[in-house]
XYZ file of N, CA and C in Angstrom:
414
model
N -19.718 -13.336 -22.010
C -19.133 -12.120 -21.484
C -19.366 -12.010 -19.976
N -20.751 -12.706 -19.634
C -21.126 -12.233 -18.348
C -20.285 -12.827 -17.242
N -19.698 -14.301 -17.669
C -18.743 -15.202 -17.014
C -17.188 -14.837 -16.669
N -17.065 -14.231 -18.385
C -15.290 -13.501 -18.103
C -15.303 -12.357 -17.071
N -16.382 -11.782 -16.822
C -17.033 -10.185 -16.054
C -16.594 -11.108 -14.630
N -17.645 -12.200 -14.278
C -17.577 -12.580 -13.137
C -16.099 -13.276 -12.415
N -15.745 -14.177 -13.429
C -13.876 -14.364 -13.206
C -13.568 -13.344 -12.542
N -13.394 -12.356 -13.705
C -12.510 -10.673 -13.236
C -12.741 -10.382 -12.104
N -14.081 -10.674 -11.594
C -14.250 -9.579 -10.443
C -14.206 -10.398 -9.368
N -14.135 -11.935 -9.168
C -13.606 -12.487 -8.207
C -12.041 -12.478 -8.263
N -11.549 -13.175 -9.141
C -9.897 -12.489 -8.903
C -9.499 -11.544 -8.400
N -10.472 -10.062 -8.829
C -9.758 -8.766 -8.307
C -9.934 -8.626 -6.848
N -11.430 -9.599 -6.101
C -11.458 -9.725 -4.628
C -10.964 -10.360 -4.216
N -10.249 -11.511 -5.032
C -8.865 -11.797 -4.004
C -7.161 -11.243 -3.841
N -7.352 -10.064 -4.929
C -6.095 -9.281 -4.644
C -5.780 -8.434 -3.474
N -5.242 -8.446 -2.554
C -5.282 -7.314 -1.506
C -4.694 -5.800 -2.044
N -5.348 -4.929 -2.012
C -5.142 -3.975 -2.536
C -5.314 -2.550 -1.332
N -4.497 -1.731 -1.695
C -4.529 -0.537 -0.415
C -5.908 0.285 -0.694
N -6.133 1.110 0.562
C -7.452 1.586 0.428
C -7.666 2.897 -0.624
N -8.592 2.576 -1.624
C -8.864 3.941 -2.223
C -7.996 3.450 -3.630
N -7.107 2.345 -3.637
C -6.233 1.878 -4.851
C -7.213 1.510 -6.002
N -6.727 1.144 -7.164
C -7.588 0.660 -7.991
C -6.738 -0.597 -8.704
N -7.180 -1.649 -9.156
C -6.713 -2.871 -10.482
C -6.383 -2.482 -11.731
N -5.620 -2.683 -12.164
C -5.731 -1.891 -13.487
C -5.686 -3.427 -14.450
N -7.026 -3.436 -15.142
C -6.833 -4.492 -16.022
C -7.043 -4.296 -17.304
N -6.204 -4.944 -18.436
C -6.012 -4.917 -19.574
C -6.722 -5.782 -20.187
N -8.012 -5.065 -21.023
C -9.305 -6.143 -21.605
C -8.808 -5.698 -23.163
N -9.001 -6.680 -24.017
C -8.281 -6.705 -25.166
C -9.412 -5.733 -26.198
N -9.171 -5.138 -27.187
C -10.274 -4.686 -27.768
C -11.312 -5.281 -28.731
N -12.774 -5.126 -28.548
C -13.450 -5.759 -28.995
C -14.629 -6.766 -28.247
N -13.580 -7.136 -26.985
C -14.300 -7.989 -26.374
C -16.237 -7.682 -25.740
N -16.209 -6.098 -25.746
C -17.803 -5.518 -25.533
C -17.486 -4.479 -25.758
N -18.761 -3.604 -25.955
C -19.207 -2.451 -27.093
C -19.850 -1.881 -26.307
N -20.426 -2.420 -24.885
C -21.821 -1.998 -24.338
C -21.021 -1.003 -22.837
N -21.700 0.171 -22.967
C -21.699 0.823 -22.121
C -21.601 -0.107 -20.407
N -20.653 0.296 -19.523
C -20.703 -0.043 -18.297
C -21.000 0.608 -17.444
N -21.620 0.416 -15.915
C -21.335 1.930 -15.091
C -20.159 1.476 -14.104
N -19.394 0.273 -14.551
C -18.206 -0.221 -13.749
C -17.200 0.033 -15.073
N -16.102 0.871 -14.110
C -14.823 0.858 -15.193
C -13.771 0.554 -14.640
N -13.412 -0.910 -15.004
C -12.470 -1.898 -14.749
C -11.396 -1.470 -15.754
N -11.097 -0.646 -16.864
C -10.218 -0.799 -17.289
C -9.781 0.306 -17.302
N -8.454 1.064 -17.280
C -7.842 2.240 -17.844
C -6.802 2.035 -18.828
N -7.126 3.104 -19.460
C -5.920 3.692 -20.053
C -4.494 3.490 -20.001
N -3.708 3.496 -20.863
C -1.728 3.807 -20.422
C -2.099 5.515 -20.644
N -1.535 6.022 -18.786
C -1.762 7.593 -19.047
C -2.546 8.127 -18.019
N -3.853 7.393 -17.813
C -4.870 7.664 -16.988
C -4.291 8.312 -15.857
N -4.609 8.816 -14.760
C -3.968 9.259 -13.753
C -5.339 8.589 -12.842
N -4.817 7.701 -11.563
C -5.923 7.470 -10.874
C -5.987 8.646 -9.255
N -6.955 8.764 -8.645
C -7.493 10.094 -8.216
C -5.688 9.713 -6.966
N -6.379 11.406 -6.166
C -5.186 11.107 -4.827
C -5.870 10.686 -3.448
N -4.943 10.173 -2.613
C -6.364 9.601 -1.791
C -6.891 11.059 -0.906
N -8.256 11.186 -0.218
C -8.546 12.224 -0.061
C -8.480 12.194 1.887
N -7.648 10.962 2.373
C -7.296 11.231 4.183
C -6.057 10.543 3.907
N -5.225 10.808 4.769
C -4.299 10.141 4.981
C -4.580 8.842 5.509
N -3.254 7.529 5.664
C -3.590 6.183 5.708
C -2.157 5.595 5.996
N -2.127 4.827 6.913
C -1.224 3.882 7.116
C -1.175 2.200 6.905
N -1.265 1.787 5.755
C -1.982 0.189 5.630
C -1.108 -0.944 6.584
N -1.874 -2.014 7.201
C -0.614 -3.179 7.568
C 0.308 -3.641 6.473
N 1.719 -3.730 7.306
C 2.567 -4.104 5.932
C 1.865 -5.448 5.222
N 2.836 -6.054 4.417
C 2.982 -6.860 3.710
C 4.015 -7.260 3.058
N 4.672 -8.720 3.745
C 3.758 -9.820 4.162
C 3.984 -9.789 5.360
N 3.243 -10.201 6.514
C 2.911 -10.038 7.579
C 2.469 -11.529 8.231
N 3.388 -12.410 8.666
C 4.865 -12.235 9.037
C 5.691 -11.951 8.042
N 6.907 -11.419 8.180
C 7.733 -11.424 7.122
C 9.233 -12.210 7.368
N 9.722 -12.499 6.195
C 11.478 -13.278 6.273
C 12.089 -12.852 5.285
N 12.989 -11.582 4.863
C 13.546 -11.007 5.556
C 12.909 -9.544 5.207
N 11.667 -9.477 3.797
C 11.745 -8.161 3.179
C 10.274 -7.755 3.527
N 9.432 -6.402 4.128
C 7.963 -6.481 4.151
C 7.791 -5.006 3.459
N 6.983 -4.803 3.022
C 6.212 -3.832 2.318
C 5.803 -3.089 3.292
N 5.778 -1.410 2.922
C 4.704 -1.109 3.946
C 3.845 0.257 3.237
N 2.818 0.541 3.006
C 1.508 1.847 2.105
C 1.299 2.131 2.690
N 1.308 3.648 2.550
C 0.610 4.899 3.057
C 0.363 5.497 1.908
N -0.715 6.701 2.349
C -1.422 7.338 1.821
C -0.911 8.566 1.764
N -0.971 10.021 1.630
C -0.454 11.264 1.303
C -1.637 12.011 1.080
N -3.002 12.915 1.242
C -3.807 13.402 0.603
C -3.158 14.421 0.323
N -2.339 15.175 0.670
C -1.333 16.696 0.689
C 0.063 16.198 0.516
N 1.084 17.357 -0.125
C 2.706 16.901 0.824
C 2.500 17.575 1.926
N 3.531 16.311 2.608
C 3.629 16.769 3.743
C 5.384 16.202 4.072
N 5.999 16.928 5.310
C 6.893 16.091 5.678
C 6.771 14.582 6.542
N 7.300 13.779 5.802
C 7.074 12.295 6.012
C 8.265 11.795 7.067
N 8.035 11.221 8.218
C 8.729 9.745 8.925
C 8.255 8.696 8.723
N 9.051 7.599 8.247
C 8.646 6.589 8.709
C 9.563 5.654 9.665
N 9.498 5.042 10.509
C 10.709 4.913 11.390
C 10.000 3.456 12.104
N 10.977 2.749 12.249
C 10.423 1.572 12.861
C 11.507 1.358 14.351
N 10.565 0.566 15.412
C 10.794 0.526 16.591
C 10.771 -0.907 17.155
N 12.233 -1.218 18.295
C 11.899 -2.416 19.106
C 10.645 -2.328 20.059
N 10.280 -3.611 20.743
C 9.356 -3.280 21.873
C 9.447 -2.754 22.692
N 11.038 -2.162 22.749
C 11.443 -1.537 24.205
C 11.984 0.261 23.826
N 11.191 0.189 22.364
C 10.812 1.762 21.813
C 12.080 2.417 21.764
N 12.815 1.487 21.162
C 14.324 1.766 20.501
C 14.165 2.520 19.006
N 14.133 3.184 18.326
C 14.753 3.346 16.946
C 15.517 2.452 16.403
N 15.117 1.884 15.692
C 16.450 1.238 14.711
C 16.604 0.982 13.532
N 15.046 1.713 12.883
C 15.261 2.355 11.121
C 14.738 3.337 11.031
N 15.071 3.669 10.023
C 14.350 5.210 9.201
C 14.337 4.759 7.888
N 13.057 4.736 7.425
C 13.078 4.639 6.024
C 12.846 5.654 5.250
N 11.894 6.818 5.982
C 11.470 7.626 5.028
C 11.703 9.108 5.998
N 12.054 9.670 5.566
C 12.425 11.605 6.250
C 12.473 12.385 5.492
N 11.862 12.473 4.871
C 11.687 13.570 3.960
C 10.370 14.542 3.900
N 10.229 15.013 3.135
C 8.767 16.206 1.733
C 8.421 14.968 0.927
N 7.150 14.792 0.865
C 6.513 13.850 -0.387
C 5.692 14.385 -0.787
N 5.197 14.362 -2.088
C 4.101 14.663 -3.050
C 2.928 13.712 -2.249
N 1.629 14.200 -2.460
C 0.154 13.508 -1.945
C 0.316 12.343 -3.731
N -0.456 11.199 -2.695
C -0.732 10.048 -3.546
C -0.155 9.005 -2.634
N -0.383 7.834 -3.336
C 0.166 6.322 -2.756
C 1.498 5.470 -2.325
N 2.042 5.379 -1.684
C 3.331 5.699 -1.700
C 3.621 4.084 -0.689
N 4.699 3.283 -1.150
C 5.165 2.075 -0.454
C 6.995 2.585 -0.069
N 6.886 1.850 0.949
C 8.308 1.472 1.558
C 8.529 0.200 2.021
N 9.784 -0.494 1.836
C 10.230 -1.452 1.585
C 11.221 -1.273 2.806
N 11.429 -2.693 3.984
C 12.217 -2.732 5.187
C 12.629 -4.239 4.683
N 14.231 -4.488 4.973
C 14.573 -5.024 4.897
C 15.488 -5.473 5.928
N 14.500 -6.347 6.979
C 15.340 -6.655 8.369
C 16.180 -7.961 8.467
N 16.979 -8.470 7.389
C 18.026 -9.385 7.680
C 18.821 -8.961 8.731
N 19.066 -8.103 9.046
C 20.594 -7.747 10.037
C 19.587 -7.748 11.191
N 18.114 -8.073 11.638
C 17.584 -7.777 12.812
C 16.910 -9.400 13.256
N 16.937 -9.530 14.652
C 16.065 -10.490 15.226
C 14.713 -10.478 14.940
N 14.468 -12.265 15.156
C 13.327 -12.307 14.969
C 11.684 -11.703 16.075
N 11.441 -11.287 15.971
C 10.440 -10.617 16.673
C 9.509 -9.680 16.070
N 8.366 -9.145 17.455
C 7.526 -8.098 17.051
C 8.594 -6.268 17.118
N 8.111 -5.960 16.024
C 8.329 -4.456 15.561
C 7.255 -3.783 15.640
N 7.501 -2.183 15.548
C 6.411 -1.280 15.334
C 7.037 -0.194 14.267
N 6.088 -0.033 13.360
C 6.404 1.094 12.258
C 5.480 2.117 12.613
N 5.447 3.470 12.292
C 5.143 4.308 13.000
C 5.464 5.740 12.054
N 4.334 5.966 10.972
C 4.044 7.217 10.092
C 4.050 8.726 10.680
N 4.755 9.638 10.752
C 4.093 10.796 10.561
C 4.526 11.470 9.524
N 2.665 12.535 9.380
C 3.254 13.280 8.300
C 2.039 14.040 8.155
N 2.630 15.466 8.856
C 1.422 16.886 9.236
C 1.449 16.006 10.411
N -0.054 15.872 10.602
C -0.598 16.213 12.073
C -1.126 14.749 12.127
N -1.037 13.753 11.256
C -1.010 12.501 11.271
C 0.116 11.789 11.814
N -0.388 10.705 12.521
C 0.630 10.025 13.424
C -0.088 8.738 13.882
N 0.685 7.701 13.200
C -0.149 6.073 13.411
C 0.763 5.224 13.635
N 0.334 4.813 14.494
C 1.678 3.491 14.661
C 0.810 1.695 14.420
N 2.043 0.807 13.579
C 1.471 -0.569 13.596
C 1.962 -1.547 13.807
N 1.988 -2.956 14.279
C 2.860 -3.784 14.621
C 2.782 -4.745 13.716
N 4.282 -5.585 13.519
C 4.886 -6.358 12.070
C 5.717 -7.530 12.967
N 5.424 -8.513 12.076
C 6.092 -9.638 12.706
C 7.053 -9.839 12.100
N 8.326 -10.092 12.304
C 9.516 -11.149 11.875
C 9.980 -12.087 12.328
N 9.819 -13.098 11.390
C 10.134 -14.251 11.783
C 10.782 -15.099 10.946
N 12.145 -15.640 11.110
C 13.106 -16.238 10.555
C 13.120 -17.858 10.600
């Protein structure tokens, strides 16, 4: 048991995961009986907590060709931008403008129609305001 424990928990340190996120792994039943003070597994249902500051993570993948990820955080709603910028502090997306519910939240940029180069994405939402730089490269 102590070996499958140790697997698990190196695998899960090589997952990159956003801050405050959790793994959710599916241990079959039976496999231990014994009380943990680590709880690696949940439920279908569970609700995991909301994060408690706001957060802007580096996208992913970073460089990217053509599609990158990008997490933030929410501790409140708030009204959300997310908007990405040339180096010469052009606008030339909007992904997100809206009211969002607090919790974990990804957006997805998809810069085929754009050159290859450095970008900046750039969160607000309330009185939070972070900007980060993303590579594309074709």
């Amino acid at each position: 048991m102590s070996v499958l424990c140790s697997r698990l928990a190196a695998m899960a340190d090589s997952i990159r995961t956003f801050p405050g996120s959790s793994i959710r792994l599916m241990v079959p039943a039976g496999i231990s009986n014994e009380p943990s003070t680590e709880n690696i597994a949940y439920k279908e249902g569970d609700t995991e907590p909301l994060p408690t500051e706001f957060a802007l993570s580096q996208n992913y993948p970073n460089p990217f060709n053509p599609i990158t990820q990008i997490e933030y955080a929410l501790p409140e709603a708030a009204d959300v931008k997310l908007r990405i910028f040339n180096l010469l502090g052009q606008e030339v997306a909007t992904l997100i403008d809206r009211r969002l519910d607090p919790g974990y939240h990804t957006a997805s940029w998809d810069a085929s129609d754009f050159a290859s180069g450095i970008y900046l994405y750039k969160l607000q939402a309330g009185d939070f305001v972070e900007t980060k730089k993303m590579i594309l490269l074709k």
